[in-house]
Amino acid sequence: MTQAGSPKSQAAAGEGWEPKVVAFLCNWCSYTGADLAGISRLKYPANLRIIRVMCSGRVSPAFVLKAFHEGADGVLVGGCHPGDCHYLEGNYKTLKRKLVFERLLEQFGIEPGRFRLEWISGGEGDKFARVAEELVKTVRELGPLGSTAERLGRADGLALRAEGGGGNA
Amino acid sequence: MPEAKKKLKLALYWAASCGGCDIAVLDIDEKILTVAELADIVLWPVALDFKYKDVEALADQSVDVCLFNGAVRNSEQRELAELLRQKSKVMVAFGACACFGGIPALANQFDRESIFRRVYDTTPSTDNPGRVRPQTKLSVPQGDLHLPEFYNAVYKLDDVVEVDYYIPGCPPPPELVWEAITAIVEGKLPPKGSTLAGERSLCHTCKRKKEDKKVTAFHRVHEFVPDPEKCLLEQGIICSGPVTREGCGERCLNANMPCRGCFGPTPEALEHGASMLSAAATLVEGKEEAELAEVLDGIVDPLGTFYRFTLADSLLRIRNKSLGLEEKAEEGEEAAS
Amino acid sequence: MPGPKIGVYVCHCGSNIAGKVDMDALREFAAELPDVVVSRDYKYMCSDPGQDLIKADIKEKGLERVVVASCSPRMHEPTFKRACQDAGLNPYLMEMANIREQCSWVTEDGEAATQKAKALVHSAVNKARHLEPLEDKTVPVDPKTLIVGGGIAGIEAALKIAEAGKEVYLVEREPSIGGNMAKLDKTFPTLDCAACILTPKMVSVAQHPNITLLTYSEVEKVEGYIGNFEVTIRKRARSIDEKLCNGCGTCQEKCPIKVPNEFEEGLGMRKAIYTPFPQAVPNKPVIDRENCTYYKTGKCKICERVCPPKAIRFDQEDEIITEKFGAIIVATGYQLFDPSVGPQWGYGRYDNVIHGLQFERLSNASGPTGGKILLKDGSEPEAVAILHCVGSRDTNYAEYCSRICCMTSVKFAHLVREKTNAKVYDLYMDMRTFGKQYEEFYNRVVAERDIYFIRGKGAEVMQDPETGKLLVRVEDTLLGVFREIPVDMVILNAAICPRPDAQEVAQKFGIQRSADGFFLEYHLKLEPMKTANDGVFIAGTCQSPKDIPDTVGQGAGAAAEALKVVFAGQVTVTPTTAEVRDTLCSGCRICIPLCPYNAITFDEAKGVAQVNEALCKGCGTCAASCPSGALRAKHFDNRQLYAQIEGVCAE
């Protein structure tokens, strides 16, 4: 019996593998919270890289898929707490999308731990650092996901002309 | 149609498809006779008897146009795609399967091993005591037998060969087919890489009345007969019209059925499925997570709903871990015990 | 086709970034990225010489995009945008990579930090490539300021703005302005009486022609944005005609209903028609309809009969006022920690355990005892204990230091000694005398007779079953002994806490709260009055516990912020709005109900949606829901964000 091929053992075997986590943060709350984590000199893993948007409502589910497509192992979307949205209701839109999108991700075989939607206020630097820490830890345990190109490569080993992804943007 | 100087050489091929695209060509009705006048058909497995070696014997680039329908599911289809690309001046992905993977690509939720297990072991109608599975090669006293390799994933045509034009649809409507044939014959084709359909989404031509886009509950089509005058989305039926290219002639809408997306995404849509999902989810009013979840759970099978025709064209393409590795490990364990 | 010429500028921020991230490696990495024609690093990019590097390259090398890898864009985005503009480059063609707050400061390992910095720079360069020039727009500003909360912070702000010649609306929930300060007796360290210094300011507020005072009123709704807030205020019915009432007080004298007076912290009574305290501004009563006999039974009307100017109006209705404002100052104050939450302190169980504001009322000459320090039974205490840090500096309640309690405790000790013969035990954890003349005041009180300062937290208040006296348990950490001190009165110096409706208020004004529940300032040190909501400022104890001098200072500071807005006369609004690309829009109308600002409408003639850019705030939610991609969020469009994703994932 061998587990050589399972993602977990790939992680163990993949010398020096470091998970990549992409975080989409809203400018007003969670990006500010991330700044506060910095100002407070809290430490969290460098694996998490932030992309600023004005509102979590701007985060198309396709952005999350695009991040996984590009090889992210985990994705965080950060918004203001319910009721606190700088744009009144953007975060509720994010929540609505998430409620369907997380089921889609499951159908794509993306483990629930790889995608998180968190409400982080501008005053919650500690929460941001904690969420970052947890997410990276979870993703590390789940192992590498691999970009779409890598996953297709593993599937059939065909030399594809492009790894797909519609190409629209 | 103007007089063509020289007869065109035309090839039609079907890969992983249902045959509907070939029928669609015949659906141009009596115009098919015009096609026969204008073109010599060098390959059309569904209608005429040709051998692959006949195609191999053709000079490179000697076929003017190849209409290739169906997705690429196995090595034979890929070889034919490559062969026809080599022989053809213009390669057209014909129909949703060639363009985006189509219905066959829904199988990308499963890998080869699970598909085989289902088909050759576990369906109630299977009688396969020896658990025989297709092999790519089998030696028998008479010699070696070869079968194409069944891939782990379904691919769209432009994954394996360069495609010059796309004619979407399941199947492409006769008007569009005829337009395309005319354009080919007249040499009035748009820039390479174009899709021979509209640029906006289907709502552009949809005649239904659009008012307030707010949804309180989602319904599936068998649950009730929707008002044929009103926007289906506003009636809680997931219609992919807003994200799907126009040009189909609203066949489904006219039958009081929602758009399923067989024309694929509009040119600026980020992703056919996820974009429609994003739009549909935000139609729901409310702020309480539990209530929202209840309404949104009415969207069953998001992947099948939003990627019905375009899974092989999506960002993620295949289900994670759909590599058969886990299953093999499982089998290994079974064997060991 | 070659892309735009990009310049990358890596800032050391002294050692803030350079101490963790390998500057040479980052600079060289950036230089290798496509379209990057120059990559530099410098000690302080935000300094003049740093900015000059960028400006010179824009002019000499013809840069078309600038990427600055430095601190948070929340810090220096305006600086670098201006630098670009000065050199003739559209400021929206500049992108920042936050490699300080979100990289060097949060990463242990230098190598990992450098790798992350590369990813962030790659992302920024990728986005920069797809940036487009945008033009700022300006809109006129309404010259009025709204101040919410009529405590000393709001009063100070209102007077400053009014004196500068601008119009102010001051909205106070209670029947009178004055806030918590009006309840105080003497104020440290000078021991001048609160009323003596506050009342003149209150009167000025009432009299100033530029101030519209709305007491017994609440803000119900806030819409709009900086320069153009539209605010709905509910002016509750006082049940009197304010124009006719002359404040003679006859109604209050004759009213037969007595209820506990909130202003007296439950120690005194008031009538159903009342002014909360004698110096109230405005000096006009309100009828408390919940307790008034007329509203309960339809009978009584004594006040109406006795009112000389016939000012009583039983049928008066709430008035809804909608007004436009250019700026808003929120100064809603604090609420004292409720010590009954912790049973160990005995509050609510023992009669003579009181909190700080109750002591203020006891000691106040206009309070329920006429300024005498008395026990519940009317006798004078022989021993009084004062407990610091009740509900603060305590991880069970609030972690923060409530700041003022050390000084009020010292003041209480002095007042008890001044007014009684009681021994005073002051139980402190640390004595924090942070302000001007505070240490001197403490030293003066330390020297007073029969005041015993004991270093230790008052752990428990019990009652001696035999003597009936209160026993305060404390570990005297200087002597290293546990003590039980018998006293007659215990003053719990309870913490300054956020008001119970702070969350609701925060949501109403679009401001955030910090982890301690107080309103969140834009920057703890440099922007203590600003909030994340442009044009909304905060002042006083709604932001954090403060003494009077700091509260007054912040009130004046907030006034300066508001004046900055209203004097400017116009405000720049972001051009980073959404836009509809007509040739792609199919008129599905999905976007229309999504916009909370109603900025998207449907153009029936063209059959497409359209965005009113004056109303659009640029959140981009519509763009994320537009299935066909016809709606585009400028400066955050799909191509720019996809490019960023590719960038962060590449490294």
XYZ file of N, CA and C in Angstrom, chain C residues 401-533:
399
model
N -6.476 50.644 30.033
C -6.459 51.525 31.193
C -7.454 52.643 30.941
N -8.301 52.898 31.910
C -9.353 53.898 31.749
C -8.835 55.324 31.975
N -7.594 55.429 32.270
C -6.820 56.675 32.282
C -7.174 57.686 33.367
N -8.431 57.993 33.536
C -8.742 59.102 34.439
C -8.901 58.662 35.890
N -9.026 57.337 36.127
C -9.493 56.888 37.435
C -8.470 57.130 38.541
N -7.189 57.066 38.216
C -6.194 57.348 39.253
C -6.386 58.770 39.753
N -6.536 59.679 38.812
C -6.659 61.079 39.217
C -7.997 61.357 39.898
N -9.069 60.745 39.407
C -10.339 60.984 40.102
C -10.286 60.379 41.493
N -9.607 59.260 41.647
C -9.501 58.651 42.981
C -8.782 59.584 43.946
N -7.703 60.157 43.449
C -6.961 61.096 44.292
C -7.863 62.272 44.664
N -8.618 62.709 43.657
C -9.553 63.809 43.894
C -10.619 63.403 44.920
N -11.167 62.203 44.760
C -12.191 61.717 45.699
C -11.628 61.703 47.123
N -10.415 61.198 47.234
C -9.780 61.107 48.558
C -9.726 62.494 49.194
N -9.304 63.426 48.373
C -9.210 64.796 48.876
C -10.587 65.330 49.282
N -11.583 65.089 48.446
C -12.923 65.619 48.718
C -13.515 64.994 49.969
N -13.287 63.697 50.151
C -13.809 63.043 51.350
C -13.176 63.672 52.578
N -11.873 63.890 52.493
C -11.186 64.504 53.638
C -11.656 65.936 53.865
N -11.928 66.611 52.790
C -12.349 68.010 52.902
C -13.716 68.109 53.554
N -14.588 67.139 53.225
C -15.976 67.274 53.641
C -16.346 66.411 54.840
N -15.520 65.461 55.196
C -15.844 64.602 56.335
C -14.589 64.410 57.175
N -14.764 63.633 58.200
C -13.619 63.305 59.036
C -13.150 61.876 58.779
N -13.670 61.290 57.716
C -13.434 59.861 57.509
C -11.993 59.581 57.102
N -11.532 58.413 57.501
C -10.255 57.907 57.006
C -10.480 57.431 55.565
N -9.489 57.615 54.728
C -9.636 57.202 53.327
C -8.569 56.170 52.990
N -9.013 55.072 52.405
C -8.087 54.050 51.918
C -8.176 54.024 50.397
N -7.083 54.334 49.738
C -7.076 54.362 48.268
C -6.311 53.153 47.766
N -7.044 52.256 47.111
C -6.464 50.969 46.703
C -6.118 51.016 45.213
N -4.840 51.134 44.923
C -4.440 51.320 43.522
C -3.527 50.192 43.072
N -3.521 49.945 41.767
C -2.565 48.957 41.214
C -1.259 49.660 40.852
N -1.368 50.744 40.072
C -0.247 51.635 39.801
C -0.836 53.028 39.840
N -0.085 53.983 40.279
C -0.613 55.342 40.293
C -0.168 56.031 39.013
N -1.123 56.329 38.161
C -0.776 56.899 36.855
C -1.196 58.362 36.815
N -0.227 59.229 36.909
C -0.515 60.666 36.973
C 0.124 61.310 35.757
N -0.572 61.160 34.613
C 0.070 61.400 33.321
C 0.018 62.843 32.856
N -0.780 63.685 33.488
C -1.042 64.990 32.874
C -0.327 66.144 33.551
N -0.525 67.292 32.978
C 0.096 68.506 33.505
C -0.432 68.781 34.911
N 0.461 68.935 35.856
C 0.164 69.187 37.276
C -0.481 67.999 38.000
N -0.523 66.854 37.366
C -1.191 65.714 38.001
C -0.332 65.109 39.115
N 0.931 64.900 38.807
C 1.822 64.335 39.821
C 1.890 65.281 41.029
N 1.917 66.570 40.739
C 1.968 67.549 41.815
C 0.698 67.461 42.687
N -0.439 67.284 42.030
C -1.698 67.161 42.756
C -1.691 65.901 43.624
N -1.198 64.835 43.045
C -1.105 63.567 43.789
C -0.219 63.752 45.025
N 0.915 64.361 44.818
C 1.834 64.567 45.936
C 1.193 65.396 47.043
N 0.390 66.355 46.620
C -0.283 67.194 47.602
C -1.275 66.371 48.427
N -2.021 65.507 47.745
C -3.031 64.714 48.449
C -2.388 63.627 49.304
N -1.274 63.077 48.787
C -0.551 62.064 49.572
C -0.180 62.635 50.946
N 0.119 63.880 50.963
C 0.571 64.509 52.203
C -0.568 64.812 53.158
N -1.817 64.673 52.643
C -2.943 65.000 53.520
C -3.087 63.934 54.599
N -3.684 64.352 55.708
C -3.825 63.465 56.861
C -4.902 62.400 56.611
N -4.649 61.212 57.114
C -5.643 60.137 57.118
C -6.075 59.675 55.721
N -5.191 59.853 54.764
C -5.432 59.197 53.467
C -4.346 58.141 53.320
N -4.774 56.905 53.172
C -3.823 55.796 53.106
C -3.828 55.207 51.709
N -2.720 55.330 51.022
C -2.603 54.733 49.684
C -2.046 53.329 49.831
N -2.776 52.370 49.354
C -2.371 50.965 49.486
C -2.212 50.391 48.083
N -1.010 49.870 47.786
C -0.829 49.336 46.440
C -1.365 47.917 46.378
N -2.474 47.776 45.701
C -3.098 46.461 45.595
C -4.475 46.646 45.016
N -4.930 45.632 44.327
C -6.239 45.767 43.707
C -7.319 45.346 44.702
N -8.302 46.182 44.901
C -9.410 45.832 45.773
C -10.108 44.608 45.206
N -9.975 43.483 45.903
C -10.403 42.222 45.305
C -11.857 41.913 45.606
N -12.313 42.301 46.757
C -13.653 41.885 47.150
C -14.212 42.838 48.196
N -15.506 43.074 48.120
C -16.173 43.874 49.152
C -17.211 42.980 49.824
N -17.083 42.849 51.133
C -18.026 41.997 51.875
C -18.650 42.818 53.000
N -19.576 42.197 53.673
C -20.152 42.897 54.822
C -19.822 42.100 56.080
N -19.338 42.808 57.066
C -19.066 42.139 58.336
C -20.412 41.838 58.989
N -20.736 40.547 59.162
C -22.082 40.221 59.681
C -22.325 40.781 61.089
N -21.236 40.990 61.833
C -21.436 41.477 63.204
C -21.608 42.984 63.262
N -20.666 43.695 62.655
C -20.707 45.162 62.764
C -21.557 45.801 61.674
N -21.830 45.065 60.613
C -22.567 45.629 59.486
C -21.682 46.488 58.595
N -20.428 46.645 58.987
C -19.517 47.454 58.173
C -19.095 46.691 56.912
N -18.679 47.467 55.937
C -18.151 46.842 54.716
C -16.700 46.464 54.946
N -16.328 45.301 54.426
C -14.933 44.860 54.521
C -14.338 44.801 53.123
N -13.254 45.515 52.921
C -12.614 45.476 51.610
C -11.368 44.614 51.704
N -11.319 43.629 50.837
C -10.196 42.707 50.864
C -9.174 43.149 49.812
N -7.934 43.215 50.226
C -6.901 43.664 49.291
C -5.568 43.024 49.654
N -4.782 42.732 48.636
C -3.418 42.296 48.915
C -2.541 43.541 48.859
N -1.989 43.899 49.991
C -1.091 45.050 50.023
C 0.251 44.567 49.488
N 0.511 44.913 48.228
C 1.685 44.294 47.580
C 2.991 44.947 48.031
N 2.906 46.078 48.696
C 4.140 46.673 49.199
C 4.558 46.012 50.515
N 3.545 45.714 51.326
C 3.847 45.039 52.594
C 3.839 43.525 52.430
N 3.218 43.054 51.368
C 3.145 41.613 51.150
C 2.180 40.948 52.111
N 1.101 41.626 52.453
C 0.116 41.005 53.348
C -1.292 41.159 52.772
N -2.150 40.254 53.116
C -3.559 40.397 52.770
C -4.238 41.200 53.862
N -5.106 42.110 53.438
C -5.762 42.926 54.450
C -7.262 42.918 54.226
N -7.997 43.051 55.318
C -9.430 43.278 55.240
C -9.690 44.591 55.944
N -10.102 45.594 55.180
C -10.227 46.932 55.762
C -11.696 47.242 56.002
N -12.079 47.500 57.248
C -13.477 47.848 57.520
C -13.751 49.317 57.175
N -14.757 49.542 56.353
C -15.124 50.911 55.951
C -16.641 51.041 55.943
N -17.098 52.296 55.792
C -18.546 52.532 55.725
C -19.008 52.755 54.285
N -18.084 53.237 53.476
C -18.450 53.548 52.100
C -17.349 53.052 51.179
N -17.766 52.478 50.054
C -16.787 52.042 49.049
C -17.102 52.780 47.742
N -16.096 53.461 47.219
C -16.274 54.127 45.921
C -15.546 53.291 44.860
N -16.316 52.780 43.931
C -15.731 51.966 42.864
C -15.422 52.889 41.689
N -14.147 53.051 41.406
C -13.814 53.938 40.301
C -13.913 53.156 39.002
N -15.140 53.089 38.508
C -15.446 52.228 37.370
C -14.917 52.828 36.067
N -14.657 51.957 35.138
C -13.980 52.352 33.904
C -14.904 53.109 32.962
N -14.268 53.928 32.142
C -14.958 54.554 31.017
C -15.135 53.487 29.943
N -16.367 53.266 29.527
C -16.645 52.233 28.530
C -17.358 52.839 27.321
N -17.293 52.144 26.179
C -18.087 52.584 25.029
C -19.568 52.563 25.408
N -20.327 53.456 24.821
C -21.756 53.468 25.121
C -22.410 52.188 24.602
N -23.486 51.746 25.235
C -24.076 50.460 24.842
C -24.558 50.441 23.392
N -24.895 51.608 22.856
C -25.357 51.618 21.463
C -24.236 52.024 20.497
N -22.991 51.860 20.936
C -21.861 52.296 20.104
C -21.872 51.619 18.732
N -22.257 50.358 18.709
C -22.248 49.638 17.431
C -23.263 50.240 16.459
N -24.436 50.505 16.988
C -25.500 51.080 16.175
C -25.082 52.457 15.644
N -24.493 53.249 16.536
C -24.050 54.585 16.145
C -22.939 54.480 15.095
N -22.016 53.556 15.315
C -20.912 53.375 14.371
C -21.459 53.046 12.981
N -22.431 52.158 12.942
C -23.009 51.770 11.653
C -23.725 52.940 10.997
N -24.406 53.716 11.821
C -25.146 54.850 11.288
C -24.209 55.835 10.599
N -23.037 56.055 11.202
C -22.124 57.054 10.669
C -21.012 56.443 9.820
N -21.089 55.142 9.608
C -20.095 54.495 8.754
C -18.697 54.525 9.336
N -18.607 54.442 10.663
C -17.280 54.374 11.261
C -17.081 53.005 11.887
N -15.853 52.703 12.194
C -15.552 51.381 12.728
C -15.197 51.483 14.207
N -15.113 50.332 14.813
C -14.735 50.310 16.224
C -13.457 49.505 16.405
N -12.645 49.899 17.356
C -11.458 49.108 17.644
C -11.847 47.955 18.555
N -10.886 47.081 18.816
C -11.197 45.858 19.558
C -11.811 46.175 20.922
N -11.477 47.330 21.520
C -12.008 47.680 22.833
C -13.429 48.245 22.754
N -13.934 48.405 21.537
C -15.314 48.868 21.374
C -15.444 50.366 21.134
N -14.356 51.122 21.361
C -14.414 52.558 21.090
C -14.317 52.791 19.580
N -14.719 53.997 19.165
C -14.673 54.300 17.734
C -13.224 54.334 17.250
N -13.063 53.855 16.035
C -11.711 53.685 15.498
C -11.285 54.932 14.731
N -10.149 55.465 15.150
C -9.570 56.599 14.450
C -8.838 56.095 13.210
N -8.576 57.017 12.267
C -7.913 56.606 11.025
C -6.472 56.186 11.292
N -5.817 56.920 12.165
C -4.465 56.540 12.562
C -4.324 56.876 14.041
N -3.838 55.937 14.820
C -3.823 56.074 16.277
C -3.080 57.330 16.707
N -1.991 57.606 16.018
C -1.183 58.740 16.456
C -1.425 59.975 15.591
N -1.459 59.779 14.286
C -1.420 60.935 13.386
C -2.798 61.408 12.918
N -3.779 60.568 12.998
C -5.115 60.985 12.562
C -6.142 60.585 13.620
N -6.021 61.151 14.823
C -6.907 60.679 15.897
C -8.354 61.138 15.759
N -8.613 62.135 14.916
C -9.993 62.605 14.755
C -10.647 62.047 13.504
N -9.826 61.701 12.503
C -10.391 61.191 11.253
C -10.899 59.768 11.435
N -11.848 59.379 10.586
C -12.286 57.979 10.572
C -12.162 57.466 9.143
N -12.472 56.193 8.976
C -12.398 55.620 7.632
C -13.450 56.240 6.721
N -14.457 56.841 7.316
C -15.481 57.488 6.506
C -15.118 58.965 6.345
